[in-house]
Amino acid sequence: MDPYAVYSDRATLNPEPLNLCYLNLVEPLNLSIFMKNKNLKVILISTPWPLYSRPSIQLGAIKAYLLSKHPDVEVHADHSFLKIAASIGYPLYHEISERTWLAEAVYAALLYPQRFDLIEKFFNRQAKSGSLLEKTGFKKITSATKKITDALIADGDWKNYQLAGFSVSLCQLTSALYFIKRIKRKSPQLIIAIGGSTFSGSTTSEFFDLFAEVDLVVNGEGELPFSQLVGYMKTSANFSELPPIPGIVTAETVKINGARKRFQQMKNLRDLPPPDYDDYFEPLKSSASRNMFFPTLPVETSRGCWWQRISSAGKSSGCAFCNLNLQWEGYRTKDSAQVVGEIDSLTARYQTLAVSMVDNVLPRSASKEIFKKLAGLKKDLRMFAEIRATTTLPELNLMAQAGVQEVQIGIEALATSLLEKLHKGTTAIQNLEIMRDCEALGLANYSNLILHFPGSDEQDVAETLRSIEFAVPYRPLKAVGFWLGLGSPVWQNPGFYGIKSVFNHPNWGCLFPSNIFASTRFMIQAYRGDLGYQRKIWRPVEDSLKKWQQIYTEQNCGPQRSPALNMRDGHEFLIIRQRSFSSETINHRLVGTSRLIYLYCRRHRSIKSIRDRFPAFSEDKILSFLKMMVNKKLMFEEKDRYLSLAIPVKHF
Ligand code: SF4
């Protein structure tokens, strides 16, 4: 997965013994509630601002797991964000949910009304001019959000529940804290657990002082710790005797164990039942919103990332900017039959064919089998998946046949020198190849180009600009500025990237009071380093990306819908049509060995391999042909490797 999808475009989850002293700060705990909770009721809550058009996989997965282990317990998954989206209007909700800072600002102003003016100014700086947000205005947005949120909390049957679990991802921090504060006020005996990617780092004792309504934090994956907690609450006579549960942190245990991260996760994912999305779909049956959008079903085939390894010293070897896997240890996958069975049963149960694979990265070995079997379902699925640029053409082909229509590829850069710094394990020529293949297969590729990465230099920029000239026939990449993620390799080893100091992003200081800002480590960090230099050197790339977008839109909106650089093979000859933005279409005809070399380089090939394949021709002759093709932008060359750029009008 690309962490930039989470931060820049919008947001995703996840969620130990109680500190009685701390609980007393709120209201004396009624221990009788732990006296054999025969009819234990648990509520799992996802607050704004996840995408409203899909249920929370975190809630769905934990609910299903809890019910499988504790059929006698009542578990309800409250997608409060859906109700809020319906109330304030989907377009407005969507705009807010697109940017973390906008999303966090809304509930920050409700949490800390004395900071309203400051937060309003902050919000206005972030909102695009002419947007619905700007037209509506911060006061209206916050008052509408408060009205519906307070009504939901007032109507909630909180006293009937004994345990509430909040799943908190990147843009859900302030909203979750607001809900928690209000709910705890209404029902002080309700045990509040909080978890998710936002809380997968170390929890400090200050945390429990600052957020006194939170009773416990689930570190890492939620199923096992939460299930053990529920098991204890069913039978326990005294909550103060809760035995230590790995993965659960309380104000008490944090004093003993310190802020050390302790996980408890499933050895394999075979024991996970399919997620339960009933609570999301139930209200849609009767509401007018069922006609407003088609819900997408989130499905996971794996957890973690196989590209990322964590050393015994805790250092990550994955992509330098990535902090997506803080809540997992290692990489685990479901088997193909399990995944396909889930997709089959979930689409049938909820009568929707849109499926989003939420894996950070799809499994290397099981993927082929999964997509083959999905194609065998003969359902008209419409799927989205995040993939690495090393995904091969046959794999892409299987994905397309199974119904994948949109992908996000971990492209991140179009300069191999920068890809090395990013530790992507890929090259620019590989990126161009997969971009071309997606275009050929009709897979809409929504990928990012990271600008301002600390330590990038003029050479990286020059390489990027050159690659963009060759990439213009393909769907443009979206520019995203580098942001420093807590726990990412760059954050762990800042000096290596020329970073002088690391601290909380100052935007948090606008949203939170100074005591919280000073003593909490937030997921989005900031740094002192070469930012000014980075902004300057990347400006030409920003301009170039805008132009690329303009050209691509122009070329794909007119009557000539075929790719701007396409090829048709006539066996004895090959016709390449090159339609450029400013000049006439040029037709190229390749015959004989020229055609064969061009077709051979549909995979990027080294000069040695081309020479070995066509021994009848001297290296000089081959090189002069390749050079000519590169000059015409029909092929791309990188370090003596060559790639044909034309998009076959027929699938490979
Ligand atoms: S480390 Fe893994 S999950 Fe993170 S960006 Fe790289 S491939 Fe994706």
Coordinates of C-alpha atoms in Angstrom, one line a residue, residues 1-373:
M1 CA 0.0 0.0 0.0
D2 CA 1.0 3.5 -0.6
P3 CA 1.0 5.5 2.6
Y4 CA 0.3 8.6 0.5
A5 CA -3.1 7.2 -0.3
V6 CA -3.8 7.5 3.4
Y7 CA -2.4 10.9 4.1
S8 CA -2.9 12.9 1.0
D9 CA -6.1 11.5 -0.4
R10 CA -8.0 10.4 2.5
A11 CA -7.9 7.7 5.1
T12 CA -8.1 3.3 6.7
L13 CA -7.3 0.6 11.2
N14 CA -7.0 -1.4 14.0
P15 CA -7.2 -1.3 17.7
E16 CA -4.9 -4.1 28.2
P17 CA -5.5 -4.3 32.9
L18 CA -7.4 -1.2 34.0
N19 CA -5.9 1.5 36.1
L20 CA -8.5 2.0 38.8
C21 CA -6.7 5.1 40.1
Y22 CA -7.1 6.7 36.7
L23 CA -10.7 5.6 36.3
N24 CA -11.4 7.3 39.6
L25 CA -10.4 10.5 37.9
V26 CA -13.5 10.3 35.9
E27 CA -16.0 8.7 38.2
P28 CA -15.7 5.9 40.7
L29 CA -15.8 2.6 38.8
N30 CA -18.7 0.4 39.6
L31 CA -17.0 -2.9 40.0
S32 CA -20.2 -4.8 40.0
I33 CA -20.4 -4.5 36.3
F34 CA -17.6 -7.0 36.1
M35 CA -19.4 -9.5 38.2
K36 CA -20.0 -12.2 35.7
N37 CA -21.2 -10.3 32.7
K38 CA -23.4 -13.1 31.4
N39 CA -25.0 -10.8 28.9
L40 CA -21.9 -8.9 27.9
K41 CA -22.5 -6.3 25.2
V42 CA -19.6 -4.9 23.2
I43 CA -19.8 -1.9 20.8
L44 CA -17.1 -1.3 18.2
I45 CA -17.1 2.3 16.8
S46 CA -15.6 3.9 13.8
T47 CA -15.9 7.7 13.9
P48 CA -15.5 10.2 11.0
W49 CA -13.6 10.5 8.5
P50 CA -13.1 7.2 6.7
L51 CA -14.5 6.8 3.2
Y52 CA -18.3 6.7 3.7
S53 CA -18.8 4.3 0.8
R54 CA -17.3 1.3 2.5
P55 CA -17.7 -0.5 5.8
S56 CA -14.8 -0.5 8.2
I57 CA -12.8 -3.7 7.7
Q58 CA -11.3 -3.3 11.2
L59 CA -14.7 -3.3 12.8
G60 CA -16.0 -6.1 10.5
A61 CA -13.0 -8.3 11.1
I62 CA -13.0 -7.9 14.9
K63 CA -16.7 -8.3 15.2
A64 CA -16.7 -11.5 13.2
Y65 CA -13.7 -12.9 15.2
L66 CA -15.4 -12.0 18.6
L67 CA -18.6 -13.6 17.5
S68 CA -16.8 -16.8 16.4
K69 CA -15.0 -17.0 19.8
H70 CA -17.8 -15.7 22.0
P71 CA -21.2 -16.5 20.5
D72 CA -22.8 -15.6 23.8
V73 CA -21.6 -12.0 23.5
E74 CA -23.6 -9.3 21.7
V75 CA -21.3 -7.3 19.4
H76 CA -22.4 -4.2 17.5
A77 CA -20.3 -2.4 14.9
D78 CA -21.3 1.3 14.9
H79 CA -20.3 3.0 11.6
S80 CA -21.0 6.4 13.0
F81 CA -19.2 8.1 10.1
L82 CA -21.9 6.8 7.7
K83 CA -24.6 8.5 9.7
I84 CA -22.7 11.7 9.9
A85 CA -22.0 11.6 6.1
A86 CA -25.7 11.2 5.4
S87 CA -26.5 14.1 7.7
I88 CA -24.0 16.7 6.6
G89 CA -24.2 15.6 3.0
Y90 CA -22.0 13.2 1.1
P91 CA -20.2 15.7 -1.1
L92 CA -19.2 17.8 1.9
Y93 CA -18.2 14.8 3.9
H94 CA -16.1 13.6 1.0
E95 CA -14.2 16.9 0.7
I96 CA -13.4 16.9 4.4
S97 CA -12.3 13.3 4.3
E98 CA -9.9 13.9 1.5
R99 CA -7.3 15.6 3.6
T100 CA -6.1 14.6 7.1
W101 CA -5.6 18.1 8.3
L102 CA -9.1 19.2 7.3
A103 CA -10.6 16.2 8.8
E104 CA -8.8 16.5 12.1
A105 CA -9.6 20.2 12.3
V106 CA -13.4 19.7 12.5
Y107 CA -13.5 17.7 15.7
A108 CA -10.5 19.5 17.2
A109 CA -12.6 22.7 17.2
L110 CA -15.4 20.8 18.9
L111 CA -13.0 19.2 21.5
Y112 CA -11.3 22.5 22.3
P113 CA -13.9 25.3 21.6
Q114 CA -11.6 27.8 23.2
R115 CA -9.3 27.3 20.2
F116 CA -12.0 27.7 17.6
D117 CA -10.7 30.9 16.0
L118 CA -7.2 29.5 15.7
I119 CA -8.5 26.2 14.2
E120 CA -10.8 28.0 11.9
K121 CA -7.9 30.0 10.4
F122 CA -6.0 26.8 10.1
F123 CA -8.9 25.1 8.3
N124 CA -9.3 28.0 5.9
R125 CA -5.7 27.9 5.0
Q126 CA -6.0 24.1 4.1
A127 CA -9.3 24.3 2.2
K128 CA -9.0 24.9 -1.5
S129 CA -10.4 28.1 -2.8
G130 CA -13.8 27.7 -4.5
S131 CA -14.3 24.3 -2.8
L132 CA -17.6 23.3 -1.2
L133 CA -15.7 23.5 2.1
E134 CA -14.9 27.2 1.5
K135 CA -18.5 27.9 0.4
T136 CA -20.0 26.2 3.4
G137 CA -17.6 27.7 5.9
F138 CA -16.0 26.3 9.0
K139 CA -18.7 27.5 11.4
K140 CA -21.5 25.8 9.5
I141 CA -19.5 22.6 9.0
T142 CA -18.6 22.3 12.7
S143 CA -22.1 23.2 13.9
A144 CA -23.7 20.7 11.6
T145 CA -21.2 18.0 12.6
K146 CA -21.7 18.8 16.3
K147 CA -25.5 18.6 16.0
I148 CA -25.6 15.2 14.5
T149 CA -22.7 13.8 16.6
D150 CA -24.3 15.0 19.9
A151 CA -27.6 13.6 18.8
L152 CA -26.1 10.2 18.0
I153 CA -24.4 10.2 21.4
A154 CA -27.5 11.3 23.2
D155 CA -29.6 8.6 21.5
G156 CA -27.0 5.8 22.1
D157 CA -27.9 3.1 24.5
W158 CA -24.4 3.3 26.1
K159 CA -25.5 2.0 29.5
N160 CA -26.3 -1.3 27.9
Y161 CA -22.8 -1.9 26.9
Q162 CA -19.8 -2.8 29.0
L163 CA -17.0 -2.4 26.5
A164 CA -16.5 0.1 23.7
G165 CA -13.7 -0.3 21.2
F166 CA -12.7 2.6 19.0
S167 CA -10.8 2.0 15.8
V168 CA -8.6 5.0 15.1
S169 CA -6.8 5.6 11.9
L170 CA -5.0 8.6 10.5
C171 CA -7.8 11.1 10.2
Q172 CA -9.9 9.8 13.0
L173 CA -8.0 11.0 16.1
T174 CA -9.9 14.1 17.1
S175 CA -13.3 12.6 16.1
A176 CA -12.7 9.5 18.2
L177 CA -11.5 11.6 21.2
Y178 CA -14.7 13.8 20.9
F179 CA -16.9 10.7 20.9
I180 CA -15.0 9.1 23.8
K181 CA -15.3 12.2 26.0
R182 CA -19.0 12.6 25.4
I183 CA -19.8 8.9 25.7
K184 CA -17.8 8.5 28.9
R185 CA -19.6 11.4 30.4
K186 CA -22.9 9.7 29.6
S187 CA -21.8 6.3 30.7
P188 CA -18.8 6.5 33.1
Q189 CA -18.8 2.7 33.8
L190 CA -18.3 1.9 30.1
I191 CA -14.8 0.6 29.5
I192 CA -13.2 2.5 26.6
A193 CA -10.6 0.7 24.5
I194 CA -8.8 2.5 21.7
G195 CA -6.7 0.9 18.9
G196 CA -5.8 1.2 15.3
S197 CA -2.9 2.3 13.2
T198 CA -2.7 5.6 15.1
F199 CA -2.0 3.7 18.3
S200 CA 0.3 1.1 17.1
G201 CA 3.4 2.7 18.5
S202 CA 4.5 2.8 22.1
T203 CA 1.9 4.1 24.6
T204 CA 3.3 6.2 27.4
S205 CA 1.9 6.8 30.9
E206 CA 1.4 10.5 29.9
F207 CA -1.2 9.2 27.3
F208 CA -3.5 8.0 30.1
D209 CA -3.1 11.3 32.0
L210 CA -3.9 13.3 28.9
F211 CA -6.8 11.2 27.7
A212 CA -8.3 10.2 31.0
E213 CA -11.5 8.8 29.4
V214 CA -9.5 6.0 27.7
D215 CA -9.2 2.9 29.8
L216 CA -6.9 0.8 27.6
V217 CA -5.0 0.9 24.4
V218 CA -4.8 -2.1 22.1
N219 CA -1.3 -2.1 20.5
G220 CA -1.1 -3.8 17.1
E221 CA -3.6 -6.3 15.8
G222 CA -6.9 -6.3 17.8
E223 CA -8.4 -9.8 17.5
L224 CA -6.5 -11.8 20.1
P225 CA -6.1 -9.2 22.8
F226 CA -9.7 -8.0 22.4
S227 CA -11.0 -11.5 22.5
Q228 CA -9.1 -12.3 25.6
L229 CA -10.3 -9.1 27.3
V230 CA -13.9 -10.1 26.4
G231 CA -13.3 -13.6 27.7
Y232 CA -12.1 -12.1 31.0
M233 CA -15.0 -9.7 31.2
K234 CA -17.5 -12.5 30.8
T235 CA -16.3 -14.4 33.8
S236 CA -14.3 -12.1 36.0
A237 CA -15.5 -11.2 39.4
N238 CA -13.1 -8.3 39.7
F239 CA -11.7 -6.2 37.0
S240 CA -8.8 -5.0 39.1
E241 CA -7.5 -8.6 38.8
L242 CA -7.3 -8.6 35.1
P243 CA -4.2 -10.6 34.2
P244 CA -1.7 -9.0 31.9
I245 CA -2.9 -9.5 28.3
P246 CA -0.1 -9.0 25.7
G247 CA -1.1 -6.2 23.3
I248 CA -3.2 -4.4 25.9
V249 CA -1.8 -1.4 27.6
T250 CA -3.4 0.4 30.6
A251 CA -2.2 3.2 32.8
E252 CA -1.2 0.5 35.3
T253 CA 0.7 -1.8 33.0
V254 CA 2.5 1.0 31.3
K255 CA 4.0 1.9 34.7
I256 CA 5.4 -1.7 34.9
N257 CA 6.4 -2.4 31.3
G258 CA 7.2 1.2 30.3
A259 CA 6.4 2.3 26.7
R260 CA 7.7 -0.9 25.2
K261 CA 5.7 -2.1 22.3
R262 CA 4.1 -5.5 22.9
F263 CA 1.9 -7.2 20.3
Q264 CA -0.2 -10.3 20.3
Q265 CA -1.2 -11.3 16.8
M266 CA -2.5 -14.4 15.1
K267 CA 0.1 -16.8 13.8
N268 CA -1.8 -17.1 10.5
L269 CA -4.9 -15.6 9.1
R270 CA -6.7 -19.0 8.5
D271 CA -8.6 -18.6 11.7
L272 CA -10.1 -15.3 10.7
P273 CA -13.8 -15.6 9.7
P274 CA -15.0 -13.3 6.8
P275 CA -15.6 -9.8 8.0
D276 CA -19.1 -9.0 9.3
Y277 CA -20.5 -5.9 7.6
D278 CA -24.2 -6.4 8.6
D279 CA -24.2 -3.3 10.8
Y280 CA -23.0 -1.1 7.9
F281 CA -25.5 -2.4 5.4
E282 CA -28.5 -2.7 7.7
P283 CA -29.3 1.1 7.8
L284 CA -28.6 1.4 4.1
K285 CA -31.6 -0.9 3.4
S286 CA -34.1 1.6 4.6
S287 CA -32.3 4.9 4.0
A288 CA -32.4 7.1 0.9
S289 CA -28.6 6.8 0.8
R290 CA -28.8 3.4 -0.8
N291 CA -29.5 5.2 -4.1
M292 CA -26.7 7.7 -3.6
F293 CA -23.7 5.4 -3.9
F294 CA -22.7 1.8 -4.4
P295 CA -20.8 0.6 -1.3
T296 CA -17.4 -1.1 -1.8
L297 CA -16.5 -4.2 0.2
P298 CA -13.1 -4.0 1.8
V299 CA -11.3 -7.4 1.7
E300 CA -7.9 -8.4 3.0
T301 CA -5.7 -11.2 1.6
S302 CA -2.7 -10.4 3.8
R303 CA -1.4 -8.3 6.7
G304 CA 1.9 -6.6 6.7
C305 CA 4.4 -6.2 3.8
W306 CA 6.7 -8.9 2.4
W307 CA 9.1 -6.2 1.1
Q308 CA 9.6 -4.9 4.7
R309 CA 11.8 -6.8 7.1
I310 CA 12.4 -5.6 10.7
S311 CA 15.8 -6.4 12.1
S312 CA 16.3 -7.6 15.6
A313 CA 17.2 -4.1 16.5
G314 CA 13.8 -3.0 15.3
K315 CA 15.1 -1.2 12.2
S316 CA 12.9 -1.5 9.1
S317 CA 14.3 -2.4 5.7
G318 CA 11.1 -1.5 3.8
C319 CA 10.5 1.6 1.7
A320 CA 12.2 4.5 3.4
F321 CA 9.1 6.7 3.8
C322 CA 6.7 4.0 4.9
N323 CA 5.2 3.5 8.4
L324 CA 2.2 1.5 7.3
N325 CA 3.1 -1.7 9.0
L326 CA 3.6 -0.5 12.6
Q327 CA 0.7 -2.6 13.8
W328 CA 1.9 -5.9 12.4
E329 CA 4.9 -8.1 12.9
G330 CA 6.0 -10.0 9.8
Y331 CA 3.8 -10.8 6.8
R332 CA 0.9 -13.2 6.9
T333 CA -1.5 -14.2 4.1
K334 CA -4.8 -16.0 3.7
D335 CA -4.9 -18.9 1.3
S336 CA -6.5 -18.4 -2.1
A337 CA -9.6 -20.5 -1.4
Q338 CA -10.3 -18.5 1.8
V339 CA -10.0 -15.2 0.0
V340 CA -12.1 -16.2 -3.0
G341 CA -14.7 -17.8 -0.7
E342 CA -14.9 -14.5 1.2
I343 CA -15.3 -12.4 -1.9
D344 CA -17.9 -14.8 -3.3
S345 CA -19.9 -14.9 0.0
L346 CA -19.6 -11.2 0.8
T347 CA -20.7 -10.0 -2.7
A348 CA -23.7 -12.4 -2.5
R349 CA -24.6 -11.4 1.0
Y350 CA -24.4 -7.6 0.5
Q351 CA -25.3 -7.6 -3.2
T352 CA -22.5 -5.3 -4.4
L353 CA -19.8 -6.2 -6.8
A354 CA -17.3 -3.4 -5.9
V355 CA -14.4 -4.9 -3.9
S356 CA -11.3 -3.1 -2.6
M357 CA -8.3 -5.2 -1.6
V358 CA -6.9 -3.3 1.3
D359 CA -3.6 -5.2 1.6
N360 CA -0.5 -3.0 1.9
V361 CA 0.9 -5.3 -0.7
L362 CA -0.6 -8.3 -2.4
P363 CA 0.9 -11.7 -1.6
R364 CA 3.6 -12.7 -4.1
S365 CA 2.8 -16.4 -4.4
A366 CA -0.9 -16.7 -3.7
S367 CA -2.0 -13.8 -5.9
K368 CA -2.0 -15.7 -9.2
E369 CA -4.2 -18.4 -7.7
I370 CA -6.5 -15.9 -6.1
F371 CA -7.1 -14.0 -9.4
K372 CA -7.5 -17.2 -11.4
K373 CA -10.1 -18.4 -9.0

